PDB file of C-alpha atoms in Angstrom:
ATOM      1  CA  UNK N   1       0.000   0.000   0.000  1.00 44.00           C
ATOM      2  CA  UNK N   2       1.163   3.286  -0.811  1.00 48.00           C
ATOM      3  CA  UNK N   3       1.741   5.812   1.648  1.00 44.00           C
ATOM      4  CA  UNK N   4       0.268   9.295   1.747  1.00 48.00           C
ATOM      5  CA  UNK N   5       3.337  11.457   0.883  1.00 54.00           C
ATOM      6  CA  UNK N   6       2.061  14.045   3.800  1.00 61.00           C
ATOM      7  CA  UNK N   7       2.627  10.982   6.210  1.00 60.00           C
ATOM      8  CA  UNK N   8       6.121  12.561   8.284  1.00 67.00           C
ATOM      9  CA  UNK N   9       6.680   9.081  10.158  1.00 75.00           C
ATOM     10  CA  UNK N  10       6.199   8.095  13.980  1.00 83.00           C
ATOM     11  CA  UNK N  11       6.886  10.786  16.417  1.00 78.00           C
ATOM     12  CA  UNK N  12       7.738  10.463  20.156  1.00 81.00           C
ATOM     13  CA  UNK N  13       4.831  13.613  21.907  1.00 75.00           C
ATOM     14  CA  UNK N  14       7.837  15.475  23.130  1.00 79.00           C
ATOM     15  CA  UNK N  15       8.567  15.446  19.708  1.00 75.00           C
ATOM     16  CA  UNK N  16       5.121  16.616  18.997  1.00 70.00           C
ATOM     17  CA  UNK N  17       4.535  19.178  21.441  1.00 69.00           C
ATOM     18  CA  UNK N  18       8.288  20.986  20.330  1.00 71.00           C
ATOM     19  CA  UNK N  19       7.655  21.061  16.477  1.00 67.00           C
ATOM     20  CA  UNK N  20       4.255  22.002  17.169  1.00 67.00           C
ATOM     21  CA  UNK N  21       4.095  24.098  20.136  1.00 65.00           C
ATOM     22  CA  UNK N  22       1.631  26.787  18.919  1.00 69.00           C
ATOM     23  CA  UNK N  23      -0.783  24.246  18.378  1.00 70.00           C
ATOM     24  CA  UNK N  24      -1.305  22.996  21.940  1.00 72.00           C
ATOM     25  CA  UNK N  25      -1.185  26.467  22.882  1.00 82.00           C
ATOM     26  CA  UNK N  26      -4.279  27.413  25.356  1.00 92.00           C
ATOM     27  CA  UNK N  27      -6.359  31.247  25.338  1.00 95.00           C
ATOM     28  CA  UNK N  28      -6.718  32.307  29.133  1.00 96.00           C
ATOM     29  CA  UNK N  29      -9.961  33.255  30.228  1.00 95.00           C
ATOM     30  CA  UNK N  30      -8.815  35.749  32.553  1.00 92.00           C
ATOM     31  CA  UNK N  31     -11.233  34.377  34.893  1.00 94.00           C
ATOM     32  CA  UNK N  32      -9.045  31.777  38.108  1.00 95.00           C
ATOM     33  CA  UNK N  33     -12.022  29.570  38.413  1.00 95.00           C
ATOM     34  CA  UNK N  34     -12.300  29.142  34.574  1.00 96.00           C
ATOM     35  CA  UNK N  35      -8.795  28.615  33.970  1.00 96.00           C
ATOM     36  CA  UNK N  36      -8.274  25.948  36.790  1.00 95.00           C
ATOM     37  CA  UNK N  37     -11.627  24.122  35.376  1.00 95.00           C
ATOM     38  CA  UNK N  38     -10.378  24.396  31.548  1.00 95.00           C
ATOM     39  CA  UNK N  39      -6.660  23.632  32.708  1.00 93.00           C
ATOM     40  CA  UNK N  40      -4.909  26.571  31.446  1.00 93.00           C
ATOM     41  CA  UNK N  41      -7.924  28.538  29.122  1.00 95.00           C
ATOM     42  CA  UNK N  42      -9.676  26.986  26.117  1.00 94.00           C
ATOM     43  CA  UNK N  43      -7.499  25.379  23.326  1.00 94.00           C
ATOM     44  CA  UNK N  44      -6.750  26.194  19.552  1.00 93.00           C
ATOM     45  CA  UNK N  45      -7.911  23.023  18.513  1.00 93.00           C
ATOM     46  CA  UNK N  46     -11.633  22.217  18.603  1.00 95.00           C
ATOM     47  CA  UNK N  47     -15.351  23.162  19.254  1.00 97.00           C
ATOM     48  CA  UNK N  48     -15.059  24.431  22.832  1.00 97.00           C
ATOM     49  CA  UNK N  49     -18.931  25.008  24.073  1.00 98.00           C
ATOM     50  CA  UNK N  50     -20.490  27.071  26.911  1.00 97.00           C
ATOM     51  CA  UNK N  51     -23.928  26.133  27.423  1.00 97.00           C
ATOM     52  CA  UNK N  52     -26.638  27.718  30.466  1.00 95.00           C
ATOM     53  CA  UNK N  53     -30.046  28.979  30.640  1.00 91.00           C
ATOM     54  CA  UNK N  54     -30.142  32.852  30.395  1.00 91.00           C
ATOM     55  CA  UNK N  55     -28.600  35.255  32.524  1.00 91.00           C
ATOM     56  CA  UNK N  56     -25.554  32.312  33.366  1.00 94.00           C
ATOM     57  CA  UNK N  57     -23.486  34.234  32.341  1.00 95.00           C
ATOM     58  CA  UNK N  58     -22.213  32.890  28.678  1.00 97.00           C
ATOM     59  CA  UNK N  59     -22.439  36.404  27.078  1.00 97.00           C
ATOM     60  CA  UNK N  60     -20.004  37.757  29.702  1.00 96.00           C
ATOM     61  CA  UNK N  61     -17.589  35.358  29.683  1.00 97.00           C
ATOM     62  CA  UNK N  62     -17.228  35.637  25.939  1.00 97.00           C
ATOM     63  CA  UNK N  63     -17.104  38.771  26.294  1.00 97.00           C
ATOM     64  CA  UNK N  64     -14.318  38.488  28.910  1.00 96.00           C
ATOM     65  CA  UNK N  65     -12.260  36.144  26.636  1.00 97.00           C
ATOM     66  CA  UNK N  66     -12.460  37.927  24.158  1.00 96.00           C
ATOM     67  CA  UNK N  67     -11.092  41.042  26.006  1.00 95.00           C
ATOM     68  CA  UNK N  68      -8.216  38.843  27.507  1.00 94.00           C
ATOM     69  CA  UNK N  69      -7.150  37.635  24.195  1.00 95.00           C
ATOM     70  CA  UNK N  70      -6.148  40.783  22.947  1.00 95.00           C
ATOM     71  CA  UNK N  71      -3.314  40.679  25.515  1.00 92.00           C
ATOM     72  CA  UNK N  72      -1.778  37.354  25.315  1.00 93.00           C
ATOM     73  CA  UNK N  73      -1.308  37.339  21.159  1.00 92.00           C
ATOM     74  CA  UNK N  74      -0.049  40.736  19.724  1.00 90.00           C
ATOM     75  CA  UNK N  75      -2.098  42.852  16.855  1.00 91.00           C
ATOM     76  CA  UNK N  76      -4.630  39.790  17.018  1.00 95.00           C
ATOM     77  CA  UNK N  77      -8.374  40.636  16.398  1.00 96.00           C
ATOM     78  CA  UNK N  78     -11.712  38.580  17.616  1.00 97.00           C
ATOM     79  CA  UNK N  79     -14.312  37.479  15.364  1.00 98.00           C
ATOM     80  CA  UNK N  80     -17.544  38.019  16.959  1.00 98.00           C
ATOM     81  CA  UNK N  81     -20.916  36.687  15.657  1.00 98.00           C
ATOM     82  CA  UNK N  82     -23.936  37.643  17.212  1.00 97.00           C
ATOM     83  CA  UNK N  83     -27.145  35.653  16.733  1.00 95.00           C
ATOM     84  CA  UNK N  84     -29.610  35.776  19.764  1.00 88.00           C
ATOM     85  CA  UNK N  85     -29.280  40.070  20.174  1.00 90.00           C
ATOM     86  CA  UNK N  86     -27.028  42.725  18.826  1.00 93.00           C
ATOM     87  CA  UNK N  87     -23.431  42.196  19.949  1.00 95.00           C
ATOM     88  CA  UNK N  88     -23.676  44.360  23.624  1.00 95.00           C
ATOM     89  CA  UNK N  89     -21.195  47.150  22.815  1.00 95.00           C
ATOM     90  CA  UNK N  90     -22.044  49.271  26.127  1.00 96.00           C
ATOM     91  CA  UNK N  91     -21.152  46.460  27.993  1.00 96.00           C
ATOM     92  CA  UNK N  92     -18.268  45.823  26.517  1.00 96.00           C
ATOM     93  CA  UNK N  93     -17.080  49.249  26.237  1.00 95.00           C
ATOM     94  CA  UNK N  94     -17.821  49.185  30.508  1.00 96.00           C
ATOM     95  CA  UNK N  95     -15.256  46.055  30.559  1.00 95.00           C
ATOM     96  CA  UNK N  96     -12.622  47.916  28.749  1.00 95.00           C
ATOM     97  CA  UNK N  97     -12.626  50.722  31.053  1.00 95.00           C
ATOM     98  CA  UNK N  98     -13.066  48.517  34.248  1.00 95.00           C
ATOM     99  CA  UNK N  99      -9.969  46.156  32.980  1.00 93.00           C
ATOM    100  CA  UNK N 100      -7.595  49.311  32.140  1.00 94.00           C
ATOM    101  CA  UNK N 101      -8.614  51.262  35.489  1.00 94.00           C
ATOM    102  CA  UNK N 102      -7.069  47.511  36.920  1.00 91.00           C
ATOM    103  CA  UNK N 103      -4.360  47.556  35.092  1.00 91.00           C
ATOM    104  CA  UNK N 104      -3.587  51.394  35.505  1.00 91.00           C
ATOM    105  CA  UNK N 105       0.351  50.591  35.496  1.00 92.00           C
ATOM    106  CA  UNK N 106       0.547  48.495  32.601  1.00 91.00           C
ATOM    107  CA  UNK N 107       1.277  51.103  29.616  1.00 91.00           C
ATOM    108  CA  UNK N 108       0.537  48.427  27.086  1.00 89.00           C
ATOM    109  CA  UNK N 109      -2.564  47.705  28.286  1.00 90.00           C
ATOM    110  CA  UNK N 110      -3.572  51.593  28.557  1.00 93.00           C
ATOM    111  CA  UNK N 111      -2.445  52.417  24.844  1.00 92.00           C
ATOM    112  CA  UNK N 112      -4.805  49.536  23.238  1.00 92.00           C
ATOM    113  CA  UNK N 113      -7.678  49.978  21.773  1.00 93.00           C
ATOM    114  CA  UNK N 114      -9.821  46.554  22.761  1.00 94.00           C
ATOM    115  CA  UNK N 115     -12.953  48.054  21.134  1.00 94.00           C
ATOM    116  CA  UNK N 116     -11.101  48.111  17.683  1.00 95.00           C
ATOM    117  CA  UNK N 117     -10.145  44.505  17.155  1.00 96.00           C
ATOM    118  CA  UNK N 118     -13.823  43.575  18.003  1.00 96.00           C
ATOM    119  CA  UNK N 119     -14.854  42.877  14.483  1.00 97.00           C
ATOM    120  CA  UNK N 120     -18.806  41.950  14.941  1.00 97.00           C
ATOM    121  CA  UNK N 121     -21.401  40.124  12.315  1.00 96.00           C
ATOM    122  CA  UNK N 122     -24.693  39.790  13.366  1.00 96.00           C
ATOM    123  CA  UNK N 123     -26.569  36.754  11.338  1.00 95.00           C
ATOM    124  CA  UNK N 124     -30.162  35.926  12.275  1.00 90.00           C
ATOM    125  CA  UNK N 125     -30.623  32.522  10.457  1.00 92.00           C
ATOM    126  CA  UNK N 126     -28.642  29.110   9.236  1.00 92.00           C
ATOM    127  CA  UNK N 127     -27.906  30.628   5.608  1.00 93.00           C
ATOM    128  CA  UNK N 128     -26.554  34.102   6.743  1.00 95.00           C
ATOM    129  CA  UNK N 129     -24.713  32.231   9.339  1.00 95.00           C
ATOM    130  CA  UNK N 130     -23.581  29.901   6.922  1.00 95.00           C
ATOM    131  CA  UNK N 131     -22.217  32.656   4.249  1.00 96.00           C
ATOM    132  CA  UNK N 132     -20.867  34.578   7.257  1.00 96.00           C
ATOM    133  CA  UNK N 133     -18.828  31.759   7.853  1.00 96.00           C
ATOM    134  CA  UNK N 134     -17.288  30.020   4.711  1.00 95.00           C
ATOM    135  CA  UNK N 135     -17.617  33.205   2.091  1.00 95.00           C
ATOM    136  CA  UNK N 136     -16.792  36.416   4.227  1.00 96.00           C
ATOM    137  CA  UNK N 137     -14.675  34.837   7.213  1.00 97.00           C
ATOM    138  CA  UNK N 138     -12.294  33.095   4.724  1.00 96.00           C
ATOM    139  CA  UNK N 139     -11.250  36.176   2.946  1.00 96.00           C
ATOM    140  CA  UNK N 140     -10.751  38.207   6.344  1.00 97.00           C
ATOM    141  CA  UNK N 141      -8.701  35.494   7.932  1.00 96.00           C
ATOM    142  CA  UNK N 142      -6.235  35.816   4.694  1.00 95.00           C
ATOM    143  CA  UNK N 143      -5.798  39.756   5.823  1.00 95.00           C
ATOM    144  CA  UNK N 144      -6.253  39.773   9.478  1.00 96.00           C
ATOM    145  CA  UNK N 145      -4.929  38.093  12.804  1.00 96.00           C
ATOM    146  CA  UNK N 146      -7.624  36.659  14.241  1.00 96.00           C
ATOM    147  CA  UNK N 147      -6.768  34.425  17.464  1.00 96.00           C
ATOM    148  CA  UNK N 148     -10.369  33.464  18.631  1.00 97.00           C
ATOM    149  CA  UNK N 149     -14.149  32.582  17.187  1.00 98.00           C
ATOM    150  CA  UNK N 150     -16.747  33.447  19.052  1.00 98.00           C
ATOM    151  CA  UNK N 151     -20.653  32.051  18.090  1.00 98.00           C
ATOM    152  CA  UNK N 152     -23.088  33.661  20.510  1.00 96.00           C
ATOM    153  CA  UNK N 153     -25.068  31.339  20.059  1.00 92.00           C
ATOM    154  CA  UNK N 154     -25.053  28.775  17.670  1.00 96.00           C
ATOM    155  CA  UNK N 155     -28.761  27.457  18.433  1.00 94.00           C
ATOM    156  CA  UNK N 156     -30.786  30.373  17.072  1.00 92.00           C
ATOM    157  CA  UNK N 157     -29.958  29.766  13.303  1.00 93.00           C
ATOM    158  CA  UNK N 158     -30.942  26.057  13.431  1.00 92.00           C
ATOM    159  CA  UNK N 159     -34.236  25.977  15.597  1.00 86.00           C
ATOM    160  CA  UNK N 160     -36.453  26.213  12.629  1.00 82.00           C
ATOM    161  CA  UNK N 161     -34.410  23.523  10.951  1.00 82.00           C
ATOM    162  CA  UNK N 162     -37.285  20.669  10.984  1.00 83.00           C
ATOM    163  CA  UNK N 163     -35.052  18.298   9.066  1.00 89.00           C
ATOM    164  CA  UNK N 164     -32.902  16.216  11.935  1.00 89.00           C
ATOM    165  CA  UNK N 165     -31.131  14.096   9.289  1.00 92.00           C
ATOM    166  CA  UNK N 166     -30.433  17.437   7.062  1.00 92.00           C
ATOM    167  CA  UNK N 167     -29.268  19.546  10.540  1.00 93.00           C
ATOM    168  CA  UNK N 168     -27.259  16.587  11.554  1.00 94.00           C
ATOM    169  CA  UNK N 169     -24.928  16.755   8.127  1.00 94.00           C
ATOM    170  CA  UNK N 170     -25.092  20.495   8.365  1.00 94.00           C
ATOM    171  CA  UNK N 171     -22.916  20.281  11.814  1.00 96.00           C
ATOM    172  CA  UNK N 172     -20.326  17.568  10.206  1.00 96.00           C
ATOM    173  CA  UNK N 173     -19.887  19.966   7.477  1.00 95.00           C
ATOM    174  CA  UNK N 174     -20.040  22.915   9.435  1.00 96.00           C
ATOM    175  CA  UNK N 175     -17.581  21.543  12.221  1.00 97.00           C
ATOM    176  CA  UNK N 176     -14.931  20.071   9.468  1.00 96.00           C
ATOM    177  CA  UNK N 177     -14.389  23.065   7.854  1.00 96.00           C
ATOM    178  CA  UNK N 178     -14.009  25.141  10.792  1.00 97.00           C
ATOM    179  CA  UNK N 179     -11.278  22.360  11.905  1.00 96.00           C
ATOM    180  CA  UNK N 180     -10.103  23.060   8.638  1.00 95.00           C
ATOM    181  CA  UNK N 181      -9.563  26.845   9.755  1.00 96.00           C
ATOM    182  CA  UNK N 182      -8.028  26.038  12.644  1.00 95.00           C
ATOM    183  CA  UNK N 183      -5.265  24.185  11.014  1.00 92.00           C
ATOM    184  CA  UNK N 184      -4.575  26.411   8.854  1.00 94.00           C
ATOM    185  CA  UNK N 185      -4.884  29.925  11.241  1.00 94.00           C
ATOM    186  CA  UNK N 186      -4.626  28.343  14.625  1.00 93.00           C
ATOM    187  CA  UNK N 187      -7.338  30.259  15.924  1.00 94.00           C
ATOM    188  CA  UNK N 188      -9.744  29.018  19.353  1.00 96.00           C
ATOM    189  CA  UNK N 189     -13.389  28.673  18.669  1.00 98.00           C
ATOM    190  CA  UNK N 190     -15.659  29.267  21.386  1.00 98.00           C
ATOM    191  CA  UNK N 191     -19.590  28.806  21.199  1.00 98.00           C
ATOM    192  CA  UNK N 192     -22.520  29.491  23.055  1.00 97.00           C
ATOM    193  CA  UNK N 193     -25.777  27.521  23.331  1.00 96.00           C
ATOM    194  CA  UNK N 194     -29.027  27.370  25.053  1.00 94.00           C
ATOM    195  CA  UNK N 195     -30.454  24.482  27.356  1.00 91.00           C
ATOM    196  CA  UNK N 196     -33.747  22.412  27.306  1.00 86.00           C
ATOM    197  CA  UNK N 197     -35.155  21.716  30.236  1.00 79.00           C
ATOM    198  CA  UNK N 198     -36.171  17.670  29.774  1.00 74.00           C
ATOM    199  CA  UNK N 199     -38.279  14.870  30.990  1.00 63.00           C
ATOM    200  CA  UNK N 200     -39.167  11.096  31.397  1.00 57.00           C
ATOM    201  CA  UNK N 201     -42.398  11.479  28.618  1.00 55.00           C
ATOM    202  CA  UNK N 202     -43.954   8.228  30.688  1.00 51.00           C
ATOM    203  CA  UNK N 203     -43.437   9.596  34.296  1.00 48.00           C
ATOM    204  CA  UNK N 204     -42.886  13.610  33.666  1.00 55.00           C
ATOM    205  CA  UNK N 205     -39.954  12.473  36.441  1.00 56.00           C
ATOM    206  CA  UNK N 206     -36.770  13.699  36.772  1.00 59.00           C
ATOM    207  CA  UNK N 207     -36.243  16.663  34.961  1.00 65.00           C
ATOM    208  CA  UNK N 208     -33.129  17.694  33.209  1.00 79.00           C
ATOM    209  CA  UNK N 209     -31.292  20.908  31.376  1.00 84.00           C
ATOM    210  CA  UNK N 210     -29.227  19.485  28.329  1.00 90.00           C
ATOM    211  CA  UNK N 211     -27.804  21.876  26.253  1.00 93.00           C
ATOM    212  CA  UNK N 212     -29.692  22.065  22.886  1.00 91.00           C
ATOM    213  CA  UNK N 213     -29.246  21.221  19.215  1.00 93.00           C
ATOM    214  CA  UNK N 214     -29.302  17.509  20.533  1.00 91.00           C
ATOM    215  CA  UNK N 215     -26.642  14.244  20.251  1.00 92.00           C
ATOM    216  CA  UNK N 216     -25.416  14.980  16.551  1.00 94.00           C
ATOM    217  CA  UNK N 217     -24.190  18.562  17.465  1.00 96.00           C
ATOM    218  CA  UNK N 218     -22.570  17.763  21.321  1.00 95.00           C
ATOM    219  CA  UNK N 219     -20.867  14.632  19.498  1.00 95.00           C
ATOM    220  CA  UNK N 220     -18.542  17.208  17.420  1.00 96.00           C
ATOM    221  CA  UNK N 221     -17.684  19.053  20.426  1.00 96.00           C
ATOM    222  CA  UNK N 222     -14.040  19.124  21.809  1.00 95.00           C
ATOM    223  CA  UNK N 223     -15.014  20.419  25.427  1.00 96.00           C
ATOM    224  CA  UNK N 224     -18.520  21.429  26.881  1.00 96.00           C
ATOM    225  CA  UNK N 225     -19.070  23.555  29.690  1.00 96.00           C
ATOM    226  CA  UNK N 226     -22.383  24.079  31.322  1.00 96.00           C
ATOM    227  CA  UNK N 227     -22.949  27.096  33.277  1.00 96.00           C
ATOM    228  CA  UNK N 228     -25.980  27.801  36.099  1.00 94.00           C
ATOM    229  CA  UNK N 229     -27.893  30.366  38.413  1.00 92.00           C
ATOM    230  CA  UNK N 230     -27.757  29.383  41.969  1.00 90.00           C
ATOM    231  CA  UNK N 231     -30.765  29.428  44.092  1.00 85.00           C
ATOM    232  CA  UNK N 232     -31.136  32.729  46.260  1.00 83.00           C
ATOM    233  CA  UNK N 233     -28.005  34.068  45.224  1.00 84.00           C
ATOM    234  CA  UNK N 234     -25.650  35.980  42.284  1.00 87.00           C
ATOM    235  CA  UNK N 235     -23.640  33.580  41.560  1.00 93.00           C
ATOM    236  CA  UNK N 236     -23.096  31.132  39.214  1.00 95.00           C
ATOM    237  CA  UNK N 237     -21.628  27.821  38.786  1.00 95.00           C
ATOM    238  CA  UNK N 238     -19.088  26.412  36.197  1.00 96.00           C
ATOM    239  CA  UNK N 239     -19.637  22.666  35.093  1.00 96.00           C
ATOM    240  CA  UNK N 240     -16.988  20.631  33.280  1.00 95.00           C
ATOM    241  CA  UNK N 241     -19.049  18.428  31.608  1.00 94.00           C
ATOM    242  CA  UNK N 242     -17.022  16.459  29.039  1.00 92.00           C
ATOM    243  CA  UNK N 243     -13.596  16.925  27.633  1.00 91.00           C
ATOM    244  CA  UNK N 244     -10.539  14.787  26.232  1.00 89.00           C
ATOM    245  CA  UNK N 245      -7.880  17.155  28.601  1.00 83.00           C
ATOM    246  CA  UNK N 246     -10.077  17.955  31.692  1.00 86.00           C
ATOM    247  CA  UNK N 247     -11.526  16.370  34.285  1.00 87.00           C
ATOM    248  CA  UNK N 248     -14.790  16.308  35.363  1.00 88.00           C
ATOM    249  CA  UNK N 249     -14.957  19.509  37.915  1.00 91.00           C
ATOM    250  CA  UNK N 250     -17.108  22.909  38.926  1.00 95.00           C
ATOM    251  CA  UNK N 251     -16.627  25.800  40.249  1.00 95.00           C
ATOM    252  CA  UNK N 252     -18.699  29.427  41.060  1.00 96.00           C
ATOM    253  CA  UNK N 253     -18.181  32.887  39.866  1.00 96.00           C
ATOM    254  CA  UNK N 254     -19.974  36.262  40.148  1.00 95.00           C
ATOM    255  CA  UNK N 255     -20.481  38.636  37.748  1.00 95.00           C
ATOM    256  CA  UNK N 256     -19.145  42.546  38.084  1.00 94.00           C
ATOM    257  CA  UNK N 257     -18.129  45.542  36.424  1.00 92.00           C
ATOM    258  CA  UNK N 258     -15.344  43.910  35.230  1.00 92.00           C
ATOM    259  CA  UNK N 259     -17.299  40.593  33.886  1.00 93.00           C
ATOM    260  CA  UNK N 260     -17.401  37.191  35.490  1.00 95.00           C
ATOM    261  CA  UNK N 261     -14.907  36.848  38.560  1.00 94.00           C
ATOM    262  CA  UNK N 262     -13.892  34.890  41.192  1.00 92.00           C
ATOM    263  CA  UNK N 263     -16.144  33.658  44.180  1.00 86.00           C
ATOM    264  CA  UNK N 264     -14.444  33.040  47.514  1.00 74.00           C
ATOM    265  CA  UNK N 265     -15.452  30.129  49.692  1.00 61.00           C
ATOM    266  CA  UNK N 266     -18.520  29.358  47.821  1.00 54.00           C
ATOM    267  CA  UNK N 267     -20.022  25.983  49.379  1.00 50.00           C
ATOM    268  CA  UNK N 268     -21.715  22.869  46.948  1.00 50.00           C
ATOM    269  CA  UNK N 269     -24.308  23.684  49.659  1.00 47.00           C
ATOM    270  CA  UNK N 270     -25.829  26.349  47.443  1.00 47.00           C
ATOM    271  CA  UNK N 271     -28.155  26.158  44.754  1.00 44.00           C
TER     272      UNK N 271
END
């Protein structure tokens, strides 16, 4: 049998990790809790999904990462698409001034523009999202830096999508190409999605929140994270749910001025 001539041989993973060290290479959150949980940020490689009811908290710790970024790659920009609401610029805006008034000594910090390399699409549907993606992204991507995708969310195009088989190939396609992207940029993806609240049909027992768009989309994910209000209080909790490098973990954060931070002593006794 004839080898592929793109096969380079056997390689020990030391081997793997040197020659390709920006691959493995890991986007902080900014965030302690979310970093311990992801194991160093979310990952170049792969679908990396935030899913939670609303008000969770998955718009703000997009918008958090996508702030942080701008800091740990140099003259790198964000891809933004917007779905479920127009991308929240105020917000945003209040983030950049909260995170330079916190970093008042840091000149580099002070002198960038965060706003700037925001570069926003708002889609409402499965075709705009899908032209958005494989016709206009491509051609930016050959001019511009971009270090991280963001989807918020990536339900909203494909609810009215009655066809499960059709949706199903959709995602493989969809998913594969974006891969594709990533090889060839080495750019993070993250994506947002909603939850379903579900139950036993025979006993209407046992009720659940899954994360939507079913089996055939959470089967192309890399690493899901689920994200929930706690009873009687602000803050939220951070669930590892699946992931090929991370264990399965939680964790609780709050949400400020500055975005989501850090919650001190918070208890499993809550919520």
């Amino acid at each position: 049998m004839k080898m592929s001539d793109d096969f380079e041989g056997f390689a020990s993973g030391n081997e793997i990790l040197r020659k390709h060290f920006d691959r493995w290479g890991k986007l902080r959150f900014g965030v302690e809790v979310l970093d311990t949980l992801t194991d160093g940020g979310i990952p170049r490689r792969g679908i990396i999904e935030l899913a939670g009811d609303p008000g969770a908290g998955k718009t703000q710790i997009a918008l958090k990462l996508a702030l942080n970024v701008q800091r740990q790659v140099d003259d790198c920009s964000v891809v933004y698409i917007s779905t479920d609401h127009a991308f929240p610029s105020t917000r945003f805006l209040q983030m950049e001034r909260e995170y330079k008034r916190l970093n008042h000594s840091d000149g580099a910090v002070q002198n960038h523009n965060f706003a700037d390399h925001i570069l926003v699409e708002r889609v409402t549907n499965m075709p705009t999202l899908m032209a958005c993606l494989f016709e206009r992204l491509p051609r930016l991507l050959e001019q511009t830096l971009v270090s991280l995708l963001i989807i918020d969310s990536i339900t909203t195009p494909f609810l009215d999508e009655e066809d499960y088989v059709e949706r199903a190939q959709m995602f493989r396609t969809m998913v594969h190409d974006l891969h594709r992207y990533q090889e060839r940029y080495n750019m993070a993806i993250l994506v947002t999605n909603q939850v379903r609240c579900v139950t036993e049909s025979w006993t209407y027992d046992d009720p659940q929140t899954l994360p939507a768009l079913g089996l055939a989309w959470g089967s192309l994910l890399h690493t899901r994270i689920q994200l929930s209000r706690l009873t009687n209080s602000n803050d939220k909790r951070c669930t590892i749910v699946c992931g090929p490098t991370t264990r399965a973990a939680h964790g609780f954060f709050h949400i400020n001025n500055s975005g989501p931070a850090d919650v001190v002593n918070q208890s499993d006794d809550d919520g």
